[in-house]
Amino acid sequence: MYGLDEEITRHARPGQDRGGKRQMTSSSNDRAATRLAAETSPYLRQHADNPVDWYPWGEEALARAREEDRPILLSIGYSACHWCHVMAHESFAAAGTAAVMNAMFVNIKVDREERPDIDRIYQLAHQVLTQSGGGWPLTIFLDPQTHLPFFSGTYFPKQARYQLPGFTDLLRRVHDVFRNRRDELAEQATKLQSIFASIEPQADASTRIPDGKVLERARELLGNAYDAAEGGFGDAPKFPMPTSVERLLRHWAYSGRADNRASKGRKDREALDMALVTLTKMARGGIYDHLGGGFCRYATDRKWVVPHFEKM
């Protein structure tokens, strides 16, 4: 089900920001500014003067998308997010890029600090679609009728770089796939719904321990991604990933229990070591704020030395 994502990204090419079929009029620009300027979110108000015809999440935007059968471009971020500001400056403030967005999509801005429920749903969808971690800004394209995503990414540059396609070219490719390959998108949506249904917690989930094979597989995947030399998971940039550390600690604690048949009563010391080494490297490195406390969002290098100066 990931072929469409790969194909869209592969076919997006760098090019001139040529605009779209329909320019945004001054009256529609005023309406968009009024919509976001009236919001309580500082993040949404920061985008009130963009040439993009932004909507906040709500029935007005969703109804327009349904009536015009126009895909939704959902952009999720927050006011202290560095790459959200970079993408806003490069693309959302650019008249040519905004013209393409306005001509092809219904554009919705969401503050993940005000709507963590929406962010959680689409971050999970992003992970399913791309088989990689999410983050902000989250740039995700939704079917106007079902609101199911059919393509997802995070930050996209205005022109192709960082092994990422240029944003305007990506917009055109996504729109083309939506218009001409609806049957494939419907098939992908069905699979995505099935995955969501399988991971939705059941009414009595709090009283049950998940299937042992699932937990063992999670432990195996974390072990494969673990950096034995520097701690953490994967290469640079390196994120704290507290849920992964917690999973290892829980796995270690449960591994020695008599009712855990998979471990045969043996403690998984390696799982504990992975968690402790990661936490120690984080605490001793540059990602930790030794004066003010707390951790920065991530380290730009493998050894946790150079932080990305953003604390959440």
PDB file of C-alpha atoms in Angstrom:
ATOM      1  CA  MET A   1       0.000   0.000   0.000  1.00  0.00           C
ATOM      2  CA  TYR A   2       3.011   2.287   0.035  1.00  0.00           C
ATOM      3  CA  GLY A   3       3.618   2.302  -3.717  1.00  0.00           C
ATOM      4  CA  LEU A   4       1.609   5.462  -4.366  1.00  0.00           C
ATOM      5  CA  ASP A   5       3.618   7.438  -1.794  1.00  0.00           C
ATOM      6  CA  GLU A   6       6.876   6.326  -3.355  1.00  0.00           C
ATOM      7  CA  GLU A   7       5.700   7.029  -6.877  1.00  0.00           C
ATOM      8  CA  ILE A   8       4.387  10.517  -6.079  1.00  0.00           C
ATOM      9  CA  THR A   9       7.658  11.482  -4.418  1.00  0.00           C
ATOM     10  CA  ARG A  10       9.780   9.947  -7.168  1.00  0.00           C
ATOM     11  CA  HIS A  11       7.974  11.779  -9.967  1.00  0.00           C
ATOM     12  CA  ALA A  12       7.995  15.188  -8.267  1.00  0.00           C
ATOM     13  CA  ARG A  13      10.772  17.213  -9.845  1.00  0.00           C
ATOM     14  CA  PRO A  14      12.355  20.587  -9.056  1.00  0.00           C
ATOM     15  CA  GLY A  15      11.005  23.423 -11.152  1.00  0.00           C
ATOM     16  CA  GLN A  16       9.808  26.988 -11.276  1.00  0.00           C
ATOM     17  CA  ASP A  17       7.025  28.108  -8.952  1.00  0.00           C
ATOM     18  CA  ARG A  18       4.609  28.772 -11.795  1.00  0.00           C
ATOM     19  CA  GLY A  19       1.374  29.175  -9.880  1.00  0.00           C
ATOM     20  CA  GLY A  20      -1.946  27.483 -10.586  1.00  0.00           C
ATOM     21  CA  LYS A  21      -5.035  27.808 -12.699  1.00  0.00           C
ATOM     22  CA  ARG A  22      -6.906  30.095 -10.328  1.00  0.00           C
ATOM     23  CA  GLN A  23      -5.315  33.026  -8.557  1.00  0.00           C
ATOM     24  CA  MET A  24      -6.568  33.916  -5.122  1.00  0.00           C
ATOM     25  CA  THR A  25      -8.655  37.088  -5.235  1.00  0.00           C
ATOM     26  CA  SER A  26      -8.298  39.878  -2.722  1.00  0.00           C
ATOM     27  CA  SER A  27     -11.749  39.086  -1.301  1.00  0.00           C
ATOM     28  CA  SER A  28     -10.890  35.387  -0.738  1.00  0.00           C
ATOM     29  CA  ASN A  29      -7.575  36.488   0.744  1.00  0.00           C
ATOM     30  CA  ASP A  30      -9.453  38.739   3.155  1.00  0.00           C
ATOM     31  CA  ARG A  31     -11.799  35.897   4.119  1.00  0.00           C
ATOM     32  CA  ALA A  32      -8.888  33.549   4.790  1.00  0.00           C
ATOM     33  CA  ALA A  33      -7.142  36.183   6.918  1.00  0.00           C
ATOM     34  CA  THR A  34     -10.356  36.780   8.856  1.00  0.00           C
ATOM     35  CA  ARG A  35     -10.830  33.049   9.481  1.00  0.00           C
ATOM     36  CA  LEU A  36      -7.419  32.567  11.124  1.00  0.00           C
ATOM     37  CA  ALA A  37      -7.211  35.989  12.747  1.00  0.00           C
ATOM     38  CA  ALA A  38     -10.332  35.136  14.720  1.00  0.00           C
ATOM     39  CA  GLU A  39      -8.804  31.934  16.121  1.00  0.00           C
ATOM     40  CA  THR A  40      -7.514  31.609  19.687  1.00  0.00           C
ATOM     41  CA  SER A  41      -4.369  29.754  18.561  1.00  0.00           C
ATOM     42  CA  PRO A  42      -1.231  31.928  18.209  1.00  0.00           C
ATOM     43  CA  TYR A  43       0.004  29.441  15.620  1.00  0.00           C
ATOM     44  CA  LEU A  44      -3.047  29.863  13.407  1.00  0.00           C
ATOM     45  CA  ARG A  45      -2.931  33.642  13.776  1.00  0.00           C
ATOM     46  CA  GLN A  46       0.684  33.590  12.596  1.00  0.00           C
ATOM     47  CA  HIS A  47      -0.644  32.352   9.233  1.00  0.00           C
ATOM     48  CA  ALA A  48      -3.481  34.844   8.910  1.00  0.00           C
ATOM     49  CA  ASP A  49      -1.595  37.019   6.411  1.00  0.00           C
ATOM     50  CA  ASN A  50      -0.471  34.133   4.163  1.00  0.00           C
ATOM     51  CA  PRO A  51      -1.732  34.227   0.571  1.00  0.00           C
ATOM     52  CA  VAL A  52      -2.932  30.653   1.159  1.00  0.00           C
ATOM     53  CA  ASP A  53      -6.712  30.318   1.510  1.00  0.00           C
ATOM     54  CA  TRP A  54      -6.409  28.702   4.936  1.00  0.00           C
ATOM     55  CA  TYR A  55      -9.293  27.281   6.955  1.00  0.00           C
ATOM     56  CA  PRO A  56      -9.215  26.112  10.560  1.00  0.00           C
ATOM     57  CA  TRP A  57     -10.407  22.526  11.049  1.00  0.00           C
ATOM     58  CA  GLY A  58     -14.190  22.614  10.982  1.00  0.00           C
ATOM     59  CA  GLU A  59     -17.356  21.978   9.031  1.00  0.00           C
ATOM     60  CA  GLU A  60     -16.923  24.983   6.728  1.00  0.00           C
ATOM     61  CA  ALA A  61     -13.721  23.577   5.254  1.00  0.00           C
ATOM     62  CA  LEU A  62     -14.872  19.952   5.249  1.00  0.00           C
ATOM     63  CA  ALA A  63     -18.157  20.865   3.550  1.00  0.00           C
ATOM     64  CA  ARG A  64     -16.391  22.818   0.819  1.00  0.00           C
ATOM     65  CA  ALA A  65     -14.059  19.881   0.158  1.00  0.00           C
ATOM     66  CA  ARG A  66     -17.020  17.499  -0.093  1.00  0.00           C
ATOM     67  CA  GLU A  67     -19.083  19.765  -2.346  1.00  0.00           C
ATOM     68  CA  GLU A  68     -16.222  20.514  -4.744  1.00  0.00           C
ATOM     69  CA  ASP A  69     -14.742  17.012  -4.478  1.00  0.00           C
ATOM     70  CA  ARG A  70     -11.410  18.679  -3.819  1.00  0.00           C
ATOM     71  CA  PRO A  71      -8.677  16.940  -1.773  1.00  0.00           C
ATOM     72  CA  ILE A  72      -7.755  18.435   1.581  1.00  0.00           C
ATOM     73  CA  LEU A  73      -4.225  19.615   2.288  1.00  0.00           C
ATOM     74  CA  LEU A  74      -3.917  19.347   6.064  1.00  0.00           C
ATOM     75  CA  SER A  75      -0.935  21.115   7.650  1.00  0.00           C
ATOM     76  CA  ILE A  76      -0.349  20.465  11.363  1.00  0.00           C
ATOM     77  CA  GLY A  77       2.217  22.332  13.443  1.00  0.00           C
ATOM     78  CA  TYR A  78       2.675  24.549  16.480  1.00  0.00           C
ATOM     79  CA  SER A  79       4.037  28.023  17.179  1.00  0.00           C
ATOM     80  CA  ALA A  80       7.468  26.988  18.545  1.00  0.00           C
ATOM     81  CA  CYS A  81       8.213  24.517  15.717  1.00  0.00           C
ATOM     82  CA  HIS A  82      11.346  25.512  13.776  1.00  0.00           C
ATOM     83  CA  TRP A  83      10.639  23.625  10.543  1.00  0.00           C
ATOM     84  CA  CYS A  84       7.024  24.800  10.597  1.00  0.00           C
ATOM     85  CA  HIS A  85       8.346  28.354  10.351  1.00  0.00           C
ATOM     86  CA  VAL A  86      10.815  27.395   7.626  1.00  0.00           C
ATOM     87  CA  MET A  87       8.086  25.834   5.486  1.00  0.00           C
ATOM     88  CA  ALA A  88       5.786  28.795   6.147  1.00  0.00           C
ATOM     89  CA  HIS A  89       8.462  31.244   4.989  1.00  0.00           C
ATOM     90  CA  GLU A  90       9.498  29.217   1.949  1.00  0.00           C
ATOM     91  CA  SER A  91       6.111  28.069   0.691  1.00  0.00           C
ATOM     92  CA  PHE A  92       3.040  29.388   2.492  1.00  0.00           C
ATOM     93  CA  ALA A  93       4.173  33.015   2.216  1.00  0.00           C
ATOM     94  CA  ALA A  94       5.011  32.608  -1.505  1.00  0.00           C
ATOM     95  CA  ALA A  95       2.266  33.813  -3.855  1.00  0.00           C
ATOM     96  CA  GLY A  96       3.077  31.250  -6.569  1.00  0.00           C
ATOM     97  CA  THR A  97       2.992  28.278  -4.206  1.00  0.00           C
ATOM     98  CA  ALA A  98      -0.177  29.592  -2.574  1.00  0.00           C
ATOM     99  CA  ALA A  99      -1.849  29.877  -5.996  1.00  0.00           C
ATOM    100  CA  VAL A 100      -1.233  26.160  -6.649  1.00  0.00           C
ATOM    101  CA  MET A 101      -2.518  25.234  -3.179  1.00  0.00           C
ATOM    102  CA  ASN A 102      -5.637  27.378  -3.628  1.00  0.00           C
ATOM    103  CA  ALA A 103      -6.385  26.028  -7.109  1.00  0.00           C
ATOM    104  CA  MET A 104      -6.018  22.341  -6.263  1.00  0.00           C
ATOM    105  CA  PHE A 105      -6.837  21.850  -2.579  1.00  0.00           C
ATOM    106  CA  VAL A 106      -8.923  22.939   0.363  1.00  0.00           C
ATOM    107  CA  ASN A 107      -6.195  24.013   2.800  1.00  0.00           C
ATOM    108  CA  ILE A 108      -6.605  23.434   6.548  1.00  0.00           C
ATOM    109  CA  LYS A 109      -4.266  24.574   9.322  1.00  0.00           C
ATOM    110  CA  VAL A 110      -4.277  22.792  12.685  1.00  0.00           C
ATOM    111  CA  ASP A 111      -2.421  23.690  15.882  1.00  0.00           C
ATOM    112  CA  ARG A 112      -1.399  20.365  17.409  1.00  0.00           C
ATOM    113  CA  GLU A 113      -1.342  21.972  20.860  1.00  0.00           C
ATOM    114  CA  GLU A 114      -5.033  22.870  20.570  1.00  0.00           C
ATOM    115  CA  ARG A 115      -6.098  19.734  18.699  1.00  0.00           C
ATOM    116  CA  PRO A 116      -3.911  16.846  19.912  1.00  0.00           C
ATOM    117  CA  ASP A 117      -6.768  14.508  18.971  1.00  0.00           C
ATOM    118  CA  ILE A 118      -6.489  15.378  15.268  1.00  0.00           C
ATOM    119  CA  ASP A 119      -2.688  15.328  15.438  1.00  0.00           C
ATOM    120  CA  ARG A 120      -2.666  11.871  17.025  1.00  0.00           C
ATOM    121  CA  ILE A 121      -4.905  10.392  14.339  1.00  0.00           C
ATOM    122  CA  TYR A 122      -2.906  11.733  11.412  1.00  0.00           C
ATOM    123  CA  GLN A 123       0.513  11.146  12.954  1.00  0.00           C
ATOM    124  CA  LEU A 124      -0.466   7.503  13.285  1.00  0.00           C
ATOM    125  CA  ALA A 125      -1.762   7.493   9.710  1.00  0.00           C
ATOM    126  CA  HIS A 126       1.540   9.009   8.546  1.00  0.00           C
ATOM    127  CA  GLN A 127       3.488   6.211  10.242  1.00  0.00           C
ATOM    128  CA  VAL A 128       1.287   3.578   8.605  1.00  0.00           C
ATOM    129  CA  LEU A 129       1.551   5.165   5.151  1.00  0.00           C
ATOM    130  CA  THR A 130       5.281   5.872   5.176  1.00  0.00           C
ATOM    131  CA  GLN A 131       6.602   3.247   7.620  1.00  0.00           C
ATOM    132  CA  SER A 132       8.589   6.012   9.314  1.00  0.00           C
ATOM    133  CA  GLY A 133       8.233   8.361  12.260  1.00  0.00           C
ATOM    134  CA  GLY A 134       6.185  11.518  12.012  1.00  0.00           C
ATOM    135  CA  GLY A 135       6.798  15.021  13.283  1.00  0.00           C
ATOM    136  CA  TRP A 136       5.970  18.630  12.523  1.00  0.00           C
ATOM    137  CA  PRO A 137       5.059  20.177  10.280  1.00  0.00           C
ATOM    138  CA  LEU A 138       2.881  17.267   9.231  1.00  0.00           C
ATOM    139  CA  THR A 139       1.793  17.667   5.607  1.00  0.00           C
ATOM    140  CA  ILE A 140      -0.955  15.199   4.800  1.00  0.00           C
ATOM    141  CA  PHE A 141      -3.453  14.941   1.948  1.00  0.00           C
ATOM    142  CA  LEU A 142      -6.974  13.682   2.671  1.00  0.00           C
ATOM    143  CA  ASP A 143      -9.845  12.329   0.628  1.00  0.00           C
ATOM    144  CA  PRO A 144     -12.628  14.966   0.782  1.00  0.00           C
ATOM    145  CA  GLN A 145     -15.390  12.419   1.398  1.00  0.00           C
ATOM    146  CA  THR A 146     -13.808  10.097   3.970  1.00  0.00           C
ATOM    147  CA  HIS A 147     -11.000  12.280   5.393  1.00  0.00           C
ATOM    148  CA  LEU A 148      -8.700   9.285   5.068  1.00  0.00           C
ATOM    149  CA  PRO A 149      -5.146  10.235   4.037  1.00  0.00           C
ATOM    150  CA  PHE A 150      -3.698   9.057   0.741  1.00  0.00           C
ATOM    151  CA  PHE A 151      -0.280  10.741   0.868  1.00  0.00           C
ATOM    152  CA  SER A 152       1.759  12.070   3.756  1.00  0.00           C
ATOM    153  CA  GLY A 153       5.044  13.762   4.615  1.00  0.00           C
ATOM    154  CA  THR A 154       6.479  16.268   7.045  1.00  0.00           C
ATOM    155  CA  TYR A 155       8.606  19.225   5.887  1.00  0.00           C
ATOM    156  CA  PHE A 156       8.965  19.773   2.143  1.00  0.00           C
ATOM    157  CA  PRO A 157      11.332  22.455   0.767  1.00  0.00           C
ATOM    158  CA  LYS A 158      10.203  24.931  -1.866  1.00  0.00           C
ATOM    159  CA  GLN A 159      12.803  23.577  -4.302  1.00  0.00           C
ATOM    160  CA  ALA A 160      14.048  19.979  -4.322  1.00  0.00           C
ATOM    161  CA  ARG A 161      16.838  19.380  -1.789  1.00  0.00           C
ATOM    162  CA  TYR A 162      17.634  17.211   1.231  1.00  0.00           C
ATOM    163  CA  GLN A 163      16.542  14.284  -0.998  1.00  0.00           C
ATOM    164  CA  LEU A 164      13.015  15.740  -0.885  1.00  0.00           C
ATOM    165  CA  PRO A 165      10.920  16.922  -3.836  1.00  0.00           C
ATOM    166  CA  GLY A 166      10.052  20.587  -4.297  1.00  0.00           C
ATOM    167  CA  PHE A 167       6.730  21.370  -2.635  1.00  0.00           C
ATOM    168  CA  THR A 168       4.951  22.908  -5.640  1.00  0.00           C
ATOM    169  CA  ASP A 169       5.877  20.002  -7.907  1.00  0.00           C
ATOM    170  CA  LEU A 170       4.742  17.576  -5.214  1.00  0.00           C
ATOM    171  CA  LEU A 171       1.372  19.366  -5.023  1.00  0.00           C
ATOM    172  CA  ARG A 172       0.811  18.918  -8.745  1.00  0.00           C
ATOM    173  CA  ARG A 173       1.736  15.246  -8.616  1.00  0.00           C
ATOM    174  CA  VAL A 174      -0.540  14.552  -5.638  1.00  0.00           C
ATOM    175  CA  HIS A 175      -3.416  16.330  -7.368  1.00  0.00           C
ATOM    176  CA  ASP A 176      -2.850  14.345 -10.555  1.00  0.00           C
ATOM    177  CA  VAL A 177      -2.933  11.034  -8.668  1.00  0.00           C
ATOM    178  CA  PHE A 178      -6.118  12.076  -6.859  1.00  0.00           C
ATOM    179  CA  ARG A 179      -7.887  12.937 -10.120  1.00  0.00           C
ATOM    180  CA  ASN A 180      -6.719  10.042 -12.251  1.00  0.00           C
ATOM    181  CA  ARG A 181      -6.178   7.092  -9.913  1.00  0.00           C
ATOM    182  CA  ARG A 182      -9.151   7.129  -7.576  1.00  0.00           C
ATOM    183  CA  ASP A 183      -9.643   3.364  -7.706  1.00  0.00           C
ATOM    184  CA  GLU A 184      -6.145   2.779  -6.337  1.00  0.00           C
ATOM    185  CA  LEU A 185      -6.682   5.384  -3.638  1.00  0.00           C
ATOM    186  CA  ALA A 186      -9.961   3.726  -2.622  1.00  0.00           C
ATOM    187  CA  GLU A 187      -8.189   0.381  -2.328  1.00  0.00           C
ATOM    188  CA  GLN A 188      -5.460   1.949  -0.189  1.00  0.00           C
ATOM    189  CA  ALA A 189      -8.091   3.637   2.003  1.00  0.00           C
ATOM    190  CA  THR A 190      -9.778   0.277   2.631  1.00  0.00           C
ATOM    191  CA  LYS A 191      -6.483  -1.206   3.790  1.00  0.00           C
ATOM    192  CA  LEU A 192      -5.815   1.816   5.999  1.00  0.00           C
ATOM    193  CA  GLN A 193      -9.245   1.502   7.615  1.00  0.00           C
ATOM    194  CA  SER A 194      -8.544  -2.152   8.304  1.00  0.00           C
ATOM    195  CA  ILE A 195      -5.235  -1.301   9.979  1.00  0.00           C
ATOM    196  CA  PHE A 196      -6.877   1.369  12.138  1.00  0.00           C
ATOM    197  CA  ALA A 197      -9.603  -1.072  13.145  1.00  0.00           C
ATOM    198  CA  SER A 198      -7.011  -3.659  14.175  1.00  0.00           C
ATOM    199  CA  ILE A 199      -5.158  -1.264  16.479  1.00  0.00           C
ATOM    200  CA  GLU A 200      -8.223   0.425  17.984  1.00  0.00           C
ATOM    201  CA  PRO A 201      -8.314  -0.479  21.690  1.00  0.00           C
ATOM    202  CA  GLN A 202     -11.194  -2.758  22.685  1.00  0.00           C
ATOM    203  CA  ALA A 203     -13.485  -2.122  25.621  1.00  0.00           C
ATOM    204  CA  ASP A 204     -11.644  -4.557  27.900  1.00  0.00           C
ATOM    205  CA  ALA A 205      -8.142  -3.725  26.624  1.00  0.00           C
ATOM    206  CA  SER A 206      -7.060  -2.420  30.046  1.00  0.00           C
ATOM    207  CA  THR A 207      -7.455  -5.887  31.540  1.00  0.00           C
ATOM    208  CA  ARG A 208      -5.456  -7.736  28.899  1.00  0.00           C
ATOM    209  CA  ILE A 209      -1.759  -7.965  28.095  1.00  0.00           C
ATOM    210  CA  PRO A 210      -1.131  -7.670  24.325  1.00  0.00           C
ATOM    211  CA  ASP A 211      -0.218 -10.785  22.434  1.00  0.00           C
ATOM    212  CA  GLY A 212       3.279 -11.919  23.358  1.00  0.00           C
ATOM    213  CA  LYS A 213       4.376 -12.277  19.756  1.00  0.00           C
ATOM    214  CA  VAL A 214       3.537  -8.618  19.110  1.00  0.00           C
ATOM    215  CA  LEU A 215       5.643  -7.495  22.081  1.00  0.00           C
ATOM    216  CA  GLU A 216       8.524  -9.737  21.071  1.00  0.00           C
ATOM    217  CA  ARG A 217       8.399  -8.311  17.547  1.00  0.00           C
ATOM    218  CA  ALA A 218       8.463  -4.749  18.935  1.00  0.00           C
ATOM    219  CA  ARG A 219      11.507  -5.647  21.034  1.00  0.00           C
ATOM    220  CA  GLU A 220      13.212  -7.148  17.960  1.00  0.00           C
ATOM    221  CA  LEU A 221      12.609  -4.038  15.841  1.00  0.00           C
ATOM    222  CA  LEU A 222      13.958  -1.732  18.555  1.00  0.00           C
ATOM    223  CA  GLY A 223      17.049  -3.912  18.834  1.00  0.00           C
ATOM    224  CA  ASN A 224      17.605  -3.698  15.077  1.00  0.00           C
ATOM    225  CA  ALA A 225      17.384   0.110  15.128  1.00  0.00           C
ATOM    226  CA  TYR A 226      19.511   0.569  18.278  1.00  0.00           C
ATOM    227  CA  ASP A 227      22.855   2.388  18.011  1.00  0.00           C
ATOM    228  CA  ALA A 228      25.097   0.248  20.214  1.00  0.00           C
ATOM    229  CA  ALA A 229      27.922   2.807  20.209  1.00  0.00           C
ATOM    230  CA  GLU A 230      26.023   6.017  20.966  1.00  0.00           C
ATOM    231  CA  GLY A 231      22.632   4.928  22.227  1.00  0.00           C
ATOM    232  CA  GLY A 232      19.333   5.915  20.697  1.00  0.00           C
ATOM    233  CA  PHE A 233      17.740   4.574  17.566  1.00  0.00           C
ATOM    234  CA  GLY A 234      18.806   5.137  13.986  1.00  0.00           C
ATOM    235  CA  ASP A 235      21.289   7.704  12.731  1.00  0.00           C
ATOM    236  CA  ALA A 236      21.363  11.507  12.730  1.00  0.00           C
ATOM    237  CA  PRO A 237      19.215  13.416  13.387  1.00  0.00           C
ATOM    238  CA  LYS A 238      18.641  11.523  16.615  1.00  0.00           C
ATOM    239  CA  PHE A 239      15.450  11.896  18.641  1.00  0.00           C
ATOM    240  CA  PRO A 240      14.880  10.983  22.313  1.00  0.00           C
ATOM    241  CA  MET A 241      11.905   8.681  21.460  1.00  0.00           C
ATOM    242  CA  PRO A 242      10.664   8.260  25.071  1.00  0.00           C
ATOM    243  CA  THR A 243       7.986   5.719  24.113  1.00  0.00           C
ATOM    244  CA  SER A 244      10.646   3.407  22.683  1.00  0.00           C
ATOM    245  CA  VAL A 245      12.717   3.669  25.868  1.00  0.00           C
ATOM    246  CA  GLU A 246       9.608   3.000  27.950  1.00  0.00           C
ATOM    247  CA  ARG A 247       8.776  -0.072  25.819  1.00  0.00           C
ATOM    248  CA  LEU A 248      12.275  -1.468  26.499  1.00  0.00           C
ATOM    249  CA  LEU A 249      11.931  -0.874  30.239  1.00  0.00           C
ATOM    250  CA  ARG A 250       8.518  -2.520  30.300  1.00  0.00           C
ATOM    251  CA  HIS A 251       9.874  -5.428  28.270  1.00  0.00           C
ATOM    252  CA  TRP A 252      12.754  -5.888  30.711  1.00  0.00           C
ATOM    253  CA  ALA A 253      10.410  -5.747  33.722  1.00  0.00           C
ATOM    254  CA  TYR A 254       7.994  -8.276  32.237  1.00  0.00           C
ATOM    255  CA  SER A 255      10.624 -10.606  30.793  1.00  0.00           C
ATOM    256  CA  GLY A 256      11.501 -12.214  34.086  1.00  0.00           C
ATOM    257  CA  ARG A 257       7.965 -12.941  35.245  1.00  0.00           C
ATOM    258  CA  ALA A 258       7.027 -16.556  35.735  1.00  0.00           C
ATOM    259  CA  ASP A 259       3.929 -16.179  33.551  1.00  0.00           C
ATOM    260  CA  ASN A 260       5.979 -14.937  30.601  1.00  0.00           C
ATOM    261  CA  ARG A 261       6.487 -18.127  28.628  1.00  0.00           C
ATOM    262  CA  ALA A 262       8.500 -16.453  25.856  1.00  0.00           C
ATOM    263  CA  SER A 263      11.347 -15.428  28.176  1.00  0.00           C
ATOM    264  CA  LYS A 264      11.279 -18.653  30.216  1.00  0.00           C
ATOM    265  CA  GLY A 265      11.880 -16.647  33.366  1.00  0.00           C
ATOM    266  CA  ARG A 266      15.063 -14.949  32.108  1.00  0.00           C
ATOM    267  CA  LYS A 267      15.402 -11.161  32.396  1.00  0.00           C
ATOM    268  CA  ASP A 268      16.142  -9.393  29.101  1.00  0.00           C
ATOM    269  CA  ARG A 269      19.201  -7.512  30.362  1.00  0.00           C
ATOM    270  CA  GLU A 270      20.004  -6.260  26.869  1.00  0.00           C
ATOM    271  CA  ALA A 271      16.691  -4.371  26.741  1.00  0.00           C
ATOM    272  CA  LEU A 272      17.539  -2.643  30.031  1.00  0.00           C
ATOM    273  CA  ASP A 273      21.041  -1.773  28.802  1.00  0.00           C
ATOM    274  CA  MET A 274      19.669  -0.218  25.608  1.00  0.00           C
ATOM    275  CA  ALA A 275      17.367   2.013  27.658  1.00  0.00           C
ATOM    276  CA  LEU A 276      20.049   2.994  30.209  1.00  0.00           C
ATOM    277  CA  VAL A 277      22.756   3.735  27.632  1.00  0.00           C
ATOM    278  CA  THR A 278      20.341   5.863  25.620  1.00  0.00           C
ATOM    279  CA  LEU A 279      19.218   7.854  28.671  1.00  0.00           C
ATOM    280  CA  THR A 280      22.811   8.297  29.884  1.00  0.00           C
ATOM    281  CA  LYS A 281      24.029   9.541  26.497  1.00  0.00           C
ATOM    282  CA  MET A 282      21.108  11.956  26.316  1.00  0.00           C
ATOM    283  CA  ALA A 283      21.743  13.290  29.835  1.00  0.00           C
ATOM    284  CA  ARG A 284      25.488  13.760  29.265  1.00  0.00           C
ATOM    285  CA  GLY A 285      25.176  15.223  25.774  1.00  0.00           C
ATOM    286  CA  GLY A 286      24.219  18.540  24.285  1.00  0.00           C
ATOM    287  CA  ILE A 287      20.557  17.642  23.900  1.00  0.00           C
ATOM    288  CA  TYR A 288      20.122  18.106  27.666  1.00  0.00           C
ATOM    289  CA  ASP A 289      19.782  21.675  28.933  1.00  0.00           C
ATOM    290  CA  HIS A 290      22.325  21.588  31.766  1.00  0.00           C
ATOM    291  CA  LEU A 291      21.242  25.031  33.021  1.00  0.00           C
ATOM    292  CA  GLY A 292      17.497  25.088  32.617  1.00  0.00           C
ATOM    293  CA  GLY A 293      16.741  21.382  32.675  1.00  0.00           C
ATOM    294  CA  GLY A 294      14.750  19.482  30.101  1.00  0.00           C
ATOM    295  CA  PHE A 295      15.694  18.147  26.699  1.00  0.00           C
ATOM    296  CA  CYS A 296      15.803  19.716  23.274  1.00  0.00           C
ATOM    297  CA  ARG A 297      13.674  18.245  20.495  1.00  0.00           C
ATOM    298  CA  TYR A 298      16.528  16.286  18.928  1.00  0.00           C
ATOM    299  CA  ALA A 299      20.278  16.145  18.252  1.00  0.00           C
ATOM    300  CA  THR A 300      21.463  17.041  14.776  1.00  0.00           C
ATOM    301  CA  ASP A 301      24.314  14.535  15.039  1.00  0.00           C
ATOM    302  CA  ARG A 302      24.634  10.865  15.949  1.00  0.00           C
ATOM    303  CA  LYS A 303      26.521  11.477  19.234  1.00  0.00           C
ATOM    304  CA  TRP A 304      23.932  13.774  20.874  1.00  0.00           C
ATOM    305  CA  VAL A 305      26.428  16.665  20.864  1.00  0.00           C
ATOM    306  CA  VAL A 306      24.721  19.382  18.779  1.00  0.00           C
ATOM    307  CA  PRO A 307      21.107  20.041  19.779  1.00  0.00           C
ATOM    308  CA  HIS A 308      18.339  21.461  17.662  1.00  0.00           C
ATOM    309  CA  PHE A 309      17.553  24.423  19.913  1.00  0.00           C
ATOM    310  CA  GLU A 310      13.866  23.811  20.474  1.00  0.00           C
ATOM    311  CA  LYS A 311      12.358  22.587  23.721  1.00  0.00           C
ATOM    312  CA  MET A 312       8.858  21.184  23.908  1.00  0.00           C
TER     313      MET A 312
END
